[in-house]
Amino acid sequence: MTTTSWRMLAVTGAVTAGVLTLAAARWAVGREQRVFALRTAATTAAYLSIVTPPARGGGTPGEYDLPRLLVAVRALEALSGWTPEVEVYRGTAPLVHATAPPLAPEEFERLRRLETVRWQRGAALAPLKDRDDWDVVGAVKVRVPARAGAPGWLTVVVLLVTLGAGFATVRAIRRTTYDVRRSLLAYTIAALALGCSAYWDIRSAAKAGTDRWLSDTRLLLQEAAARLPGAASRVRLAELARLARGAELVEADSAGVAPVRRTDGGQPRAAVAARLGPGRWVELRTLPAEALAGRWLALLVGVALLGPAATWLAVWGVRAAARPQRLRETVTAWGFLAPAVLHLAVFSFGPICFALYLSVHRWGLIEPGRPFVGLANFTAVARDPLVWTSVRNTLVYALYVPVTMAIALGVAVVLNRHSGVVRLARTAFFLPYVSSVVAIALMWQWMFHADFGVLNYLLSFVGLGPVDWLGSPKTALLAVMLMSVWVQVGYQMVVFLAGLQGIPQAYLDAARVDGANAWQRFWRVTFPLLKPVTLFVLVTGVIGSFQVFTYIYVLTDGGPLHATDVIVYRIYQTAWEFLQFGTASALSLVLFLILFGVTWVQFRLLGKRVEYV
Amino acid sequence: MVTVLAVTMIAPFLYMVSTSFMDEFEVLRYPPALLPGRPLPGNYGAALTALPFGRFFLNSAIFAGFVVAGQVLTSAMAAYAFARLRFPGRDRVFLAVLSVLMVPVIVLLIPRFLIINALGWVDSYAGLISTEVVSVWGIFLLRQFFLTLPRDLEDAARLDGAGEWTIFRRVVLPLSKPALATLAVFAFVDQWKSFLWPLIATRSVEMQVVEVGIASFHGIYYTNWPYQMAAAVTAMVPLVVVFFVAQRYFIQGIQLTGLK
């Protein structure tokens, strides 16, 4: 393709992305308004069927008293603060505006058949049931203003800026100069802003919809309480609850009449207070629509970024056209990478993002509701005393790593001279490291046995009493650490030996000539030169020790009395025994942070580069 | 000193084997017996038929086999791209891949479980294997190895008109057999030893791997030490065999990279 056609592609991409973003936002805003209208239509129909008394003097059972229905409908318009554009039909005849066109007979038939709220020709239509809740005798229609769904002025401005940035970038694409990076970056940022701004429009529409429904329903509740026969203080909530389908209605104290947002037990809630009578208040609570608007953000940002993506493709295409060899190599390379990279995207990078998402949601395996809970999972983790116990135990357990390293390094230094012997015995040192973890745990459990264990038998020779290794909270963690030292020491020794072989003998000889004794030679020459290996063993060892699980699961189940409860065991229980995946994910991220900090400290303390002078 | 250490390392294993031949009540006495009065090889038969150990071994073999094959193949391909091919953003992509090593496995485990749960793969080989078939460590190891290979042979093949895939398959892979073997051996041992993922990714007894199997055996026969030791010894046999056969690859792995 020529440069011009690449540019055409970029321009088309930029314009399409802008138009699509706006269209998607408009559709979503319209959807939020439709949701509001449908809800209001259903609520109004329920209100009318509550407040209208039955027809006097027989007639069809369940028939409304028509004049009273007319009064109730007209009174809606007189309510101060009532916003929706409502039309009520008795049969197909309009009641509010007598001159309005009647409801089409086939629409009415459809309502009778389906008995559910539906969207028809730009208006929400709810069936009006008779008093017995048996037959559909009319309809309530709520219209959405025609201008609905227009983008906010900010979005329009951002759209213009984005298109400008896009065109500027396209102009900068040339065959010879490739420095479009900066304008491409500006364009990407503008596109991001466009996505966010369009999302904000949707969110505001959702919020406004919830607010309007709450305040309109509040008016209807108060009106219904006033119209129902009997004193307002005795109206039963169950009767009013039909108005508030899909929401909760509870007795409450007096409160402000404007809708408020809050979190109830981890669930976001929008609420408004309504006064039913003297001293009697109820609260109407519902899930705010904007809490569900989050899913639009990813979509809108994705669509908005199509423009920069097309431009990026064009930049790359123009470059590649100049060097076909390079293009072929790039395609080949990605072919080689594809299996690994796709897998990592699905099973590593995806899960990392998913873990972040989980940690701010309540997530069970069975319950369908998985609401956003903010930092509640993290505060739950921080307030759980068992978590603190497990963190302490993990930190104590990790101390086995430096202890093992001291032993392994000491032995390695002594053995360095006799490498022939070591090669023979290396198999023995390595065996624990390559053995089945559970088998080793079982083996040690048998040796730790309080009554018949061989360890207590050996201790008795030096006059120490029997120790209940795994049964006592005082020694259980120590026992697990002891076993871990045994498992790791041989492997670490082999690593240290490999490092020691890399130290030139000449340095040690020079030190000896200068009169340094063995102790000084070790601390002044060997140890500094071995630092990279030491750091490696320490960092990987500590990382491993923070994730210990199998030994604990097999040996102690975290007990006795949580004496060996470690972080990963806590995560395992939280997730797969208590099925609180959100909290478990939060705890795992805390572990990540702790580990990150600990590793960073180790690099700071030991990580200074050592040069062979 | 070497002898003392070697004995410390070996003795528990010998004691485990010895206990596995003892009578159930012979072990419950003090001072503990070091050798069985009368060896009971029947312990093995009894312990291994108490739970479907044959199935456990088959499951472990399938799990480890597929994962090793997958890791060697995907790591070699990715490592070849990182070591030999030039493309924009190569080093950044490599760093991004390596960054996965920083994340503790448990962080990934919860979302991975939820993903295979959503796919309906819990308690199946697909779920068990799919998450493990790519190893970042393997990519790193093989890339380092490929960088040490001389380019002459590849250039000669390229002059003869060979494509990258042919060069990879005919030139690079045959030259890298030791490195591939090292990766395969480490991957096999890692998977055979892995416990937490098989524990959560499987539910039924028929799908358990050996490690999870002997852990549940331990839960059932927790007072019968000879049986437990017999099961533990059996579980270790494949690893010990692999270790003795492939010992030089372990040492190579450590000496080549200073890693793992």
PDB file of N, CA and C in Angstrom, chain A residues 321-400:
ATOM      1  N   ALA A 321       6.709  -0.533   4.816  1.00  0.00           N
ATOM      2  CA  ALA A 321       6.789  -0.505   3.360  1.00  0.00           C
ATOM      3  C   ALA A 321       8.181  -0.097   2.907  1.00  0.00           C
ATOM      4  N   ALA A 322       8.840   0.760   3.746  1.00  0.00           N
ATOM      5  CA  ALA A 322      10.184   1.173   3.398  1.00  0.00           C
ATOM      6  C   ALA A 322      11.178   0.023   3.565  1.00  0.00           C
ATOM      7  N   ARG A 323      10.881  -0.898   4.497  1.00  0.00           N
ATOM      8  CA  ARG A 323      11.822  -1.995   4.746  1.00  0.00           C
ATOM      9  C   ARG A 323      11.086  -3.331   4.801  1.00  0.00           C
ATOM     10  N   PRO A 324      10.825  -3.969   3.680  1.00  0.00           N
ATOM     11  CA  PRO A 324      10.014  -5.191   3.646  1.00  0.00           C
ATOM     12  C   PRO A 324      10.647  -6.337   4.459  1.00  0.00           C
ATOM     13  N   GLN A 325      11.997  -6.390   4.483  1.00  0.00           N
ATOM     14  CA  GLN A 325      12.703  -7.437   5.240  1.00  0.00           C
ATOM     15  C   GLN A 325      12.284  -7.405   6.699  1.00  0.00           C
ATOM     16  N   ARG A 326      12.281  -6.182   7.239  1.00  0.00           N
ATOM     17  CA  ARG A 326      11.967  -5.989   8.643  1.00  0.00           C
ATOM     18  C   ARG A 326      10.531  -6.411   8.937  1.00  0.00           C
ATOM     19  N   LEU A 327       9.638  -6.093   8.011  1.00  0.00           N
ATOM     20  CA  LEU A 327       8.243  -6.470   8.193  1.00  0.00           C
ATOM     21  C   LEU A 327       8.127  -7.989   8.285  1.00  0.00           C
ATOM     22  N   ARG A 328       8.817  -8.674   7.364  1.00  0.00           N
ATOM     23  CA  ARG A 328       8.724 -10.127   7.362  1.00  0.00           C
ATOM     24  C   ARG A 328       9.262 -10.711   8.675  1.00  0.00           C
ATOM     25  N   GLU A 329      10.375 -10.134   9.147  1.00  0.00           N
ATOM     26  CA  GLU A 329      10.961 -10.656  10.383  1.00  0.00           C
ATOM     27  C   GLU A 329      10.030 -10.430  11.575  1.00  0.00           C
ATOM     28  N   THR A 330       9.394  -9.249  11.587  1.00  0.00           N
ATOM     29  CA  THR A 330       8.469  -8.965  12.697  1.00  0.00           C
ATOM     30  C   THR A 330       7.308  -9.958  12.718  1.00  0.00           C
ATOM     31  N   VAL A 331       6.755 -10.202  11.534  1.00  0.00           N
ATOM     32  CA  VAL A 331       5.632 -11.145  11.471  1.00  0.00           C
ATOM     33  C   VAL A 331       6.079 -12.535  11.936  1.00  0.00           C
ATOM     34  N   THR A 332       7.260 -12.978  11.445  1.00  0.00           N
ATOM     35  CA  THR A 332       7.777 -14.276  11.867  1.00  0.00           C
ATOM     36  C   THR A 332       7.953 -14.329  13.376  1.00  0.00           C
ATOM     37  N   ALA A 333       8.559 -13.251  13.937  1.00  0.00           N
ATOM     38  CA  ALA A 333       8.824 -13.247  15.378  1.00  0.00           C
ATOM     39  C   ALA A 333       7.533 -13.394  16.164  1.00  0.00           C
ATOM     40  N   TRP A 334       6.500 -12.675  15.752  1.00  0.00           N
ATOM     41  CA  TRP A 334       5.247 -12.774  16.509  1.00  0.00           C
ATOM     42  C   TRP A 334       4.606 -14.145  16.326  1.00  0.00           C
ATOM     43  N   GLY A 335       4.867 -14.747  15.160  1.00  0.00           N
ATOM     44  CA  GLY A 335       4.407 -16.122  14.994  1.00  0.00           C
ATOM     45  C   GLY A 335       5.053 -17.046  16.010  1.00  0.00           C
ATOM     46  N   PHE A 336       6.376 -16.891  16.215  1.00  0.00           N
ATOM     47  CA  PHE A 336       7.066 -17.712  17.206  1.00  0.00           C
ATOM     48  C   PHE A 336       6.572 -17.416  18.615  1.00  0.00           C
ATOM     49  N   LEU A 337       6.264 -16.141  18.864  1.00  0.00           N
ATOM     50  CA  LEU A 337       5.867 -15.744  20.221  1.00  0.00           C
ATOM     51  C   LEU A 337       4.418 -16.082  20.523  1.00  0.00           C
ATOM     52  N   ALA A 338       3.626 -16.244  19.461  1.00  0.00           N
ATOM     53  CA  ALA A 338       2.177 -16.299  19.672  1.00  0.00           C
ATOM     54  C   ALA A 338       1.725 -17.281  20.760  1.00  0.00           C
ATOM     55  N   PRO A 339       2.162 -18.552  20.741  1.00  0.00           N
ATOM     56  CA  PRO A 339       1.625 -19.468  21.760  1.00  0.00           C
ATOM     57  C   PRO A 339       1.915 -18.981  23.180  1.00  0.00           C
ATOM     58  N   ALA A 340       3.187 -18.600  23.423  1.00  0.00           N
ATOM     59  CA  ALA A 340       3.551 -18.192  24.780  1.00  0.00           C
ATOM     60  C   ALA A 340       2.836 -16.905  25.172  1.00  0.00           C
ATOM     61  N   VAL A 341       2.823 -15.930  24.258  1.00  0.00           N
ATOM     62  CA  VAL A 341       2.258 -14.626  24.616  1.00  0.00           C
ATOM     63  C   VAL A 341       0.744 -14.722  24.826  1.00  0.00           C
ATOM     64  N   LEU A 342       0.066 -15.476  23.957  1.00  0.00           N
ATOM     65  CA  LEU A 342      -1.380 -15.624  24.140  1.00  0.00           C
ATOM     66  C   LEU A 342      -1.682 -16.299  25.471  1.00  0.00           C
ATOM     67  N   HIS A 343      -0.924 -17.351  25.778  1.00  0.00           N
ATOM     68  CA  HIS A 343      -1.143 -18.052  27.045  1.00  0.00           C
ATOM     69  C   HIS A 343      -0.912 -17.126  28.231  1.00  0.00           C
ATOM     70  N   LEU A 344       0.187 -16.351  28.153  1.00  0.00           N
ATOM     71  CA  LEU A 344       0.476 -15.430  29.259  1.00  0.00           C
ATOM     72  C   LEU A 344      -0.632 -14.403  29.388  1.00  0.00           C
ATOM     73  N   ALA A 345      -1.157 -13.940  28.261  1.00  0.00           N
ATOM     74  CA  ALA A 345      -2.234 -12.947  28.323  1.00  0.00           C
ATOM     75  C   ALA A 345      -3.450 -13.529  29.036  1.00  0.00           C
ATOM     76  N   VAL A 346      -3.791 -14.775  28.719  1.00  0.00           N
ATOM     77  CA  VAL A 346      -5.008 -15.358  29.291  1.00  0.00           C
ATOM     78  C   VAL A 346      -4.783 -15.845  30.723  1.00  0.00           C
ATOM     79  N   PHE A 347      -3.630 -16.471  30.975  1.00  0.00           N
ATOM     80  CA  PHE A 347      -3.456 -17.133  32.266  1.00  0.00           C
ATOM     81  C   PHE A 347      -2.478 -16.433  33.203  1.00  0.00           C
ATOM     82  N   SER A 348      -1.887 -15.304  32.790  1.00  0.00           N
ATOM     83  CA  SER A 348      -1.024 -14.573  33.730  1.00  0.00           C
ATOM     84  C   SER A 348      -1.408 -13.103  33.816  1.00  0.00           C
ATOM     85  N   PHE A 349      -1.359 -12.384  32.675  1.00  0.00           N
ATOM     86  CA  PHE A 349      -1.673 -10.957  32.762  1.00  0.00           C
ATOM     87  C   PHE A 349      -3.161 -10.748  33.033  1.00  0.00           C
ATOM     88  N   GLY A 350      -3.987 -11.537  32.356  1.00  0.00           N
ATOM     89  CA  GLY A 350      -5.421 -11.463  32.639  1.00  0.00           C
ATOM     90  C   GLY A 350      -5.703 -11.693  34.113  1.00  0.00           C
ATOM     91  N   PRO A 351      -5.206 -12.808  34.680  1.00  0.00           N
ATOM     92  CA  PRO A 351      -5.441 -13.051  36.109  1.00  0.00           C
ATOM     93  C   PRO A 351      -4.937 -11.944  37.030  1.00  0.00           C
ATOM     94  N   ILE A 352      -3.817 -11.272  36.649  1.00  0.00           N
ATOM     95  CA  ILE A 352      -3.343 -10.192  37.523  1.00  0.00           C
ATOM     96  C   ILE A 352      -4.408  -9.091  37.579  1.00  0.00           C
ATOM     97  N   CYS A 353      -4.923  -8.710  36.397  1.00  0.00           N
ATOM     98  CA  CYS A 353      -5.976  -7.677  36.379  1.00  0.00           C
ATOM     99  C   CYS A 353      -7.226  -8.189  37.096  1.00  0.00           C
ATOM    100  N   PHE A 354      -7.542  -9.459  36.840  1.00  0.00           N
ATOM    101  CA  PHE A 354      -8.724 -10.056  37.468  1.00  0.00           C
ATOM    102  C   PHE A 354      -8.581 -10.057  38.997  1.00  0.00           C
ATOM    103  N   ALA A 355      -7.349 -10.313  39.481  1.00  0.00           N
ATOM    104  CA  ALA A 355      -7.123 -10.327  40.927  1.00  0.00           C
ATOM    105  C   ALA A 355      -7.384  -8.940  41.515  1.00  0.00           C
ATOM    106  N   LEU A 356      -6.922  -7.891  40.780  1.00  0.00           N
ATOM    107  CA  LEU A 356      -7.176  -6.532  41.254  1.00  0.00           C
ATOM    108  C   LEU A 356      -8.683  -6.268  41.294  1.00  0.00           C
ATOM    109  N   TYR A 357      -9.376  -6.731  40.242  1.00  0.00           N
ATOM    110  CA  TYR A 357     -10.822  -6.536  40.174  1.00  0.00           C
ATOM    111  C   TYR A 357     -11.511  -7.275  41.325  1.00  0.00           C
ATOM    112  N   LEU A 358     -11.102  -8.532  41.526  1.00  0.00           N
ATOM    113  CA  LEU A 358     -11.710  -9.342  42.590  1.00  0.00           C
ATOM    114  C   LEU A 358     -11.551  -8.687  43.948  1.00  0.00           C
ATOM    115  N   SER A 359     -10.376  -8.067  44.157  1.00  0.00           N
ATOM    116  CA  SER A 359     -10.074  -7.595  45.500  1.00  0.00           C
ATOM    117  C   SER A 359     -10.995  -6.453  45.918  1.00  0.00           C
ATOM    118  N   VAL A 360     -11.674  -5.809  44.976  1.00  0.00           N
ATOM    119  CA  VAL A 360     -12.595  -4.731  45.355  1.00  0.00           C
ATOM    120  C   VAL A 360     -14.048  -5.136  45.108  1.00  0.00           C
ATOM    121  N   HIS A 361     -14.282  -6.443  44.973  1.00  0.00           N
ATOM    122  CA  HIS A 361     -15.652  -6.924  44.834  1.00  0.00           C
ATOM    123  C   HIS A 361     -15.913  -8.028  45.844  1.00  0.00           C
ATOM    124  N   ARG A 362     -17.186  -8.183  46.180  1.00  0.00           N
ATOM    125  CA  ARG A 362     -17.539  -9.361  46.961  1.00  0.00           C
ATOM    126  C   ARG A 362     -17.851 -10.466  45.963  1.00  0.00           C
ATOM    127  N   TRP A 363     -17.170 -11.588  46.080  1.00  0.00           N
ATOM    128  CA  TRP A 363     -17.243 -12.604  45.040  1.00  0.00           C
ATOM    129  C   TRP A 363     -17.360 -13.985  45.675  1.00  0.00           C
ATOM    130  N   GLY A 364     -18.534 -14.552  45.609  1.00  0.00           N
ATOM    131  CA  GLY A 364     -18.699 -15.932  46.061  1.00  0.00           C
ATOM    132  C   GLY A 364     -18.802 -16.824  44.845  1.00  0.00           C
ATOM    133  N   LEU A 365     -18.844 -18.137  45.069  1.00  0.00           N
ATOM    134  CA  LEU A 365     -18.908 -19.042  43.922  1.00  0.00           C
ATOM    135  C   LEU A 365     -20.353 -19.250  43.489  1.00  0.00           C
ATOM    136  N   ILE A 366     -21.285 -19.140  44.438  1.00  0.00           N
ATOM    137  CA  ILE A 366     -22.668 -19.513  44.146  1.00  0.00           C
ATOM    138  C   ILE A 366     -23.560 -18.288  44.009  1.00  0.00           C
ATOM    139  N   GLU A 367     -23.415 -17.315  44.918  1.00  0.00           N
ATOM    140  CA  GLU A 367     -24.318 -16.163  44.881  1.00  0.00           C
ATOM    141  C   GLU A 367     -24.156 -15.422  43.563  1.00  0.00           C
ATOM    142  N   PRO A 368     -25.245 -14.995  42.955  1.00  0.00           N
ATOM    143  CA  PRO A 368     -25.146 -14.288  41.679  1.00  0.00           C
ATOM    144  C   PRO A 368     -24.642 -12.856  41.849  1.00  0.00           C
ATOM    145  N   GLY A 369     -24.938 -12.213  42.972  1.00  0.00           N
ATOM    146  CA  GLY A 369     -24.573 -10.820  43.158  1.00  0.00           C
ATOM    147  C   GLY A 369     -23.094 -10.693  43.486  1.00  0.00           C
ATOM    148  N   ARG A 370     -22.376  -9.894  42.692  1.00  0.00           N
ATOM    149  CA  ARG A 370     -20.953  -9.701  42.953  1.00  0.00           C
ATOM    150  C   ARG A 370     -20.666  -8.218  42.975  1.00  0.00           C
ATOM    151  N   PRO A 371     -21.171  -7.507  44.002  1.00  0.00           N
ATOM    152  CA  PRO A 371     -21.112  -6.037  43.965  1.00  0.00           C
ATOM    153  C   PRO A 371     -19.723  -5.500  44.255  1.00  0.00           C
ATOM    154  N   PHE A 372     -19.517  -4.284  43.772  1.00  0.00           N
ATOM    155  CA  PHE A 372     -18.306  -3.523  44.094  1.00  0.00           C
ATOM    156  C   PHE A 372     -18.356  -3.120  45.564  1.00  0.00           C
ATOM    157  N   VAL A 373     -17.282  -3.362  46.306  1.00  0.00           N
ATOM    158  CA  VAL A 373     -17.315  -3.044  47.729  1.00  0.00           C
ATOM    159  C   VAL A 373     -16.183  -2.113  48.126  1.00  0.00           C
ATOM    160  N   GLY A 374     -15.490  -1.514  47.148  1.00  0.00           N
ATOM    161  CA  GLY A 374     -14.416  -0.598  47.504  1.00  0.00           C
ATOM    162  C   GLY A 374     -13.304  -1.335  48.215  1.00  0.00           C
ATOM    163  N   LEU A 375     -12.816  -0.725  49.298  1.00  0.00           N
ATOM    164  CA  LEU A 375     -11.693  -1.325  50.016  1.00  0.00           C
ATOM    165  C   LEU A 375     -12.154  -2.231  51.152  1.00  0.00           C
ATOM    166  N   ALA A 376     -13.454  -2.596  51.158  1.00  0.00           N
ATOM    167  CA  ALA A 376     -13.983  -3.368  52.297  1.00  0.00           C
ATOM    168  C   ALA A 376     -13.214  -4.661  52.515  1.00  0.00           C
ATOM    169  N   ASN A 377     -12.792  -5.334  51.404  1.00  0.00           N
ATOM    170  CA  ASN A 377     -12.040  -6.579  51.569  1.00  0.00           C
ATOM    171  C   ASN A 377     -10.722  -6.338  52.288  1.00  0.00           C
ATOM    172  N   PHE A 378     -10.086  -5.205  51.960  1.00  0.00           N
ATOM    173  CA  PHE A 378      -8.800  -4.925  52.586  1.00  0.00           C
ATOM    174  C   PHE A 378      -8.973  -4.590  54.058  1.00  0.00           C
ATOM    175  N   THR A 379     -10.041  -3.836  54.380  1.00  0.00           N
ATOM    176  CA  THR A 379     -10.235  -3.544  55.805  1.00  0.00           C
ATOM    177  C   THR A 379     -10.592  -4.818  56.549  1.00  0.00           C
ATOM    178  N   ALA A 380     -11.350  -5.720  55.892  1.00  0.00           N
ATOM    179  CA  ALA A 380     -11.667  -6.992  56.552  1.00  0.00           C
ATOM    180  C   ALA A 380     -10.388  -7.772  56.833  1.00  0.00           C
ATOM    181  N   VAL A 381      -9.464  -7.741  55.862  1.00  0.00           N
ATOM    182  CA  VAL A 381      -8.185  -8.433  56.050  1.00  0.00           C
ATOM    183  C   VAL A 381      -7.422  -7.818  57.217  1.00  0.00           C
ATOM    184  N   ALA A 382      -7.390  -6.472  57.247  1.00  0.00           N
ATOM    185  CA  ALA A 382      -6.602  -5.803  58.273  1.00  0.00           C
ATOM    186  C   ALA A 382      -7.198  -6.001  59.662  1.00  0.00           C
ATOM    187  N   ARG A 383      -8.523  -6.207  59.730  1.00  0.00           N
ATOM    188  CA  ARG A 383      -9.156  -6.353  61.044  1.00  0.00           C
ATOM    189  C   ARG A 383      -9.130  -7.788  61.554  1.00  0.00           C
ATOM    190  N   ASP A 384      -8.739  -8.735  60.680  1.00  0.00           N
ATOM    191  CA  ASP A 384      -8.794 -10.141  61.065  1.00  0.00           C
ATOM    192  C   ASP A 384      -7.545 -10.501  61.879  1.00  0.00           C
ATOM    193  N   PRO A 385      -7.692 -10.809  63.166  1.00  0.00           N
ATOM    194  CA  PRO A 385      -6.506 -11.126  63.964  1.00  0.00           C
ATOM    195  C   PRO A 385      -5.747 -12.345  63.426  1.00  0.00           C
ATOM    196  N   LEU A 386      -6.477 -13.282  62.796  1.00  0.00           N
ATOM    197  CA  LEU A 386      -5.799 -14.466  62.255  1.00  0.00           C
ATOM    198  C   LEU A 386      -4.824 -14.089  61.149  1.00  0.00           C
ATOM    199  N   VAL A 387      -5.183 -13.043  60.370  1.00  0.00           N
ATOM    200  CA  VAL A 387      -4.278 -12.604  59.315  1.00  0.00           C
ATOM    201  C   VAL A 387      -2.978 -12.121  59.930  1.00  0.00           C
ATOM    202  N   TRP A 388      -3.105 -11.344  61.007  1.00  0.00           N
ATOM    203  CA  TRP A 388      -1.891 -10.837  61.655  1.00  0.00           C
ATOM    204  C   TRP A 388      -1.051 -11.992  62.200  1.00  0.00           C
ATOM    205  N   THR A 389      -1.727 -12.986  62.802  1.00  0.00           N
ATOM    206  CA  THR A 389      -0.999 -14.158  63.281  1.00  0.00           C
ATOM    207  C   THR A 389      -0.253 -14.818  62.127  1.00  0.00           C
ATOM    208  N   SER A 390      -0.951 -14.958  60.981  1.00  0.00           N
ATOM    209  CA  SER A 390      -0.313 -15.662  59.871  1.00  0.00           C
ATOM    210  C   SER A 390       0.855 -14.857  59.308  1.00  0.00           C
ATOM    211  N   VAL A 391       0.729 -13.522  59.296  1.00  0.00           N
ATOM    212  CA  VAL A 391       1.843 -12.705  58.823  1.00  0.00           C
ATOM    213  C   VAL A 391       3.048 -12.877  59.740  1.00  0.00           C
ATOM    214  N   ARG A 392       2.782 -12.859  61.058  1.00  0.00           N
ATOM    215  CA  ARG A 392       3.892 -13.040  62.004  1.00  0.00           C
ATOM    216  C   ARG A 392       4.544 -14.399  61.805  1.00  0.00           C
ATOM    217  N   ASN A 393       3.711 -15.446  61.695  1.00  0.00           N
ATOM    218  CA  ASN A 393       4.262 -16.781  61.524  1.00  0.00           C
ATOM    219  C   ASN A 393       5.084 -16.883  60.250  1.00  0.00           C
ATOM    220  N   THR A 394       4.597 -16.246  59.171  1.00  0.00           N
ATOM    221  CA  THR A 394       5.338 -16.312  57.902  1.00  0.00           C
ATOM    222  C   THR A 394       6.690 -15.646  58.048  1.00  0.00           C
ATOM    223  N   LEU A 395       6.701 -14.462  58.728  1.00  0.00           N
ATOM    224  CA  LEU A 395       7.975 -13.761  58.896  1.00  0.00           C
ATOM    225  C   LEU A 395       8.942 -14.614  59.717  1.00  0.00           C
ATOM    226  N   VAL A 396       8.437 -15.231  60.806  1.00  0.00           N
ATOM    227  CA  VAL A 396       9.301 -16.080  61.627  1.00  0.00           C
ATOM    228  C   VAL A 396       9.805 -17.259  60.793  1.00  0.00           C
ATOM    229  N   TYR A 397       8.894 -17.863  60.032  1.00  0.00           N
ATOM    230  CA  TYR A 397       9.273 -19.027  59.236  1.00  0.00           C
ATOM    231  C   TYR A 397      10.381 -18.676  58.248  1.00  0.00           C
ATOM    232  N   ALA A 398      10.284 -17.460  57.655  1.00  0.00           N
ATOM    233  CA  ALA A 398      11.266 -17.068  56.638  1.00  0.00           C
ATOM    234  C   ALA A 398      12.673 -17.001  57.218  1.00  0.00           C
ATOM    235  N   LEU A 399      12.788 -16.907  58.559  1.00  0.00           N
ATOM    236  CA  LEU A 399      14.112 -16.833  59.169  1.00  0.00           C
ATOM    237  C   LEU A 399      14.916 -18.099  58.923  1.00  0.00           C
ATOM    238  N   TYR A 400      14.238 -19.203  58.558  1.00  0.00           N
ATOM    239  CA  TYR A 400      14.998 -20.423  58.307  1.00  0.00           C
ATOM    240  C   TYR A 400      15.921 -20.238  57.110  1.00  0.00           C
TER     241      TYR A 400
END
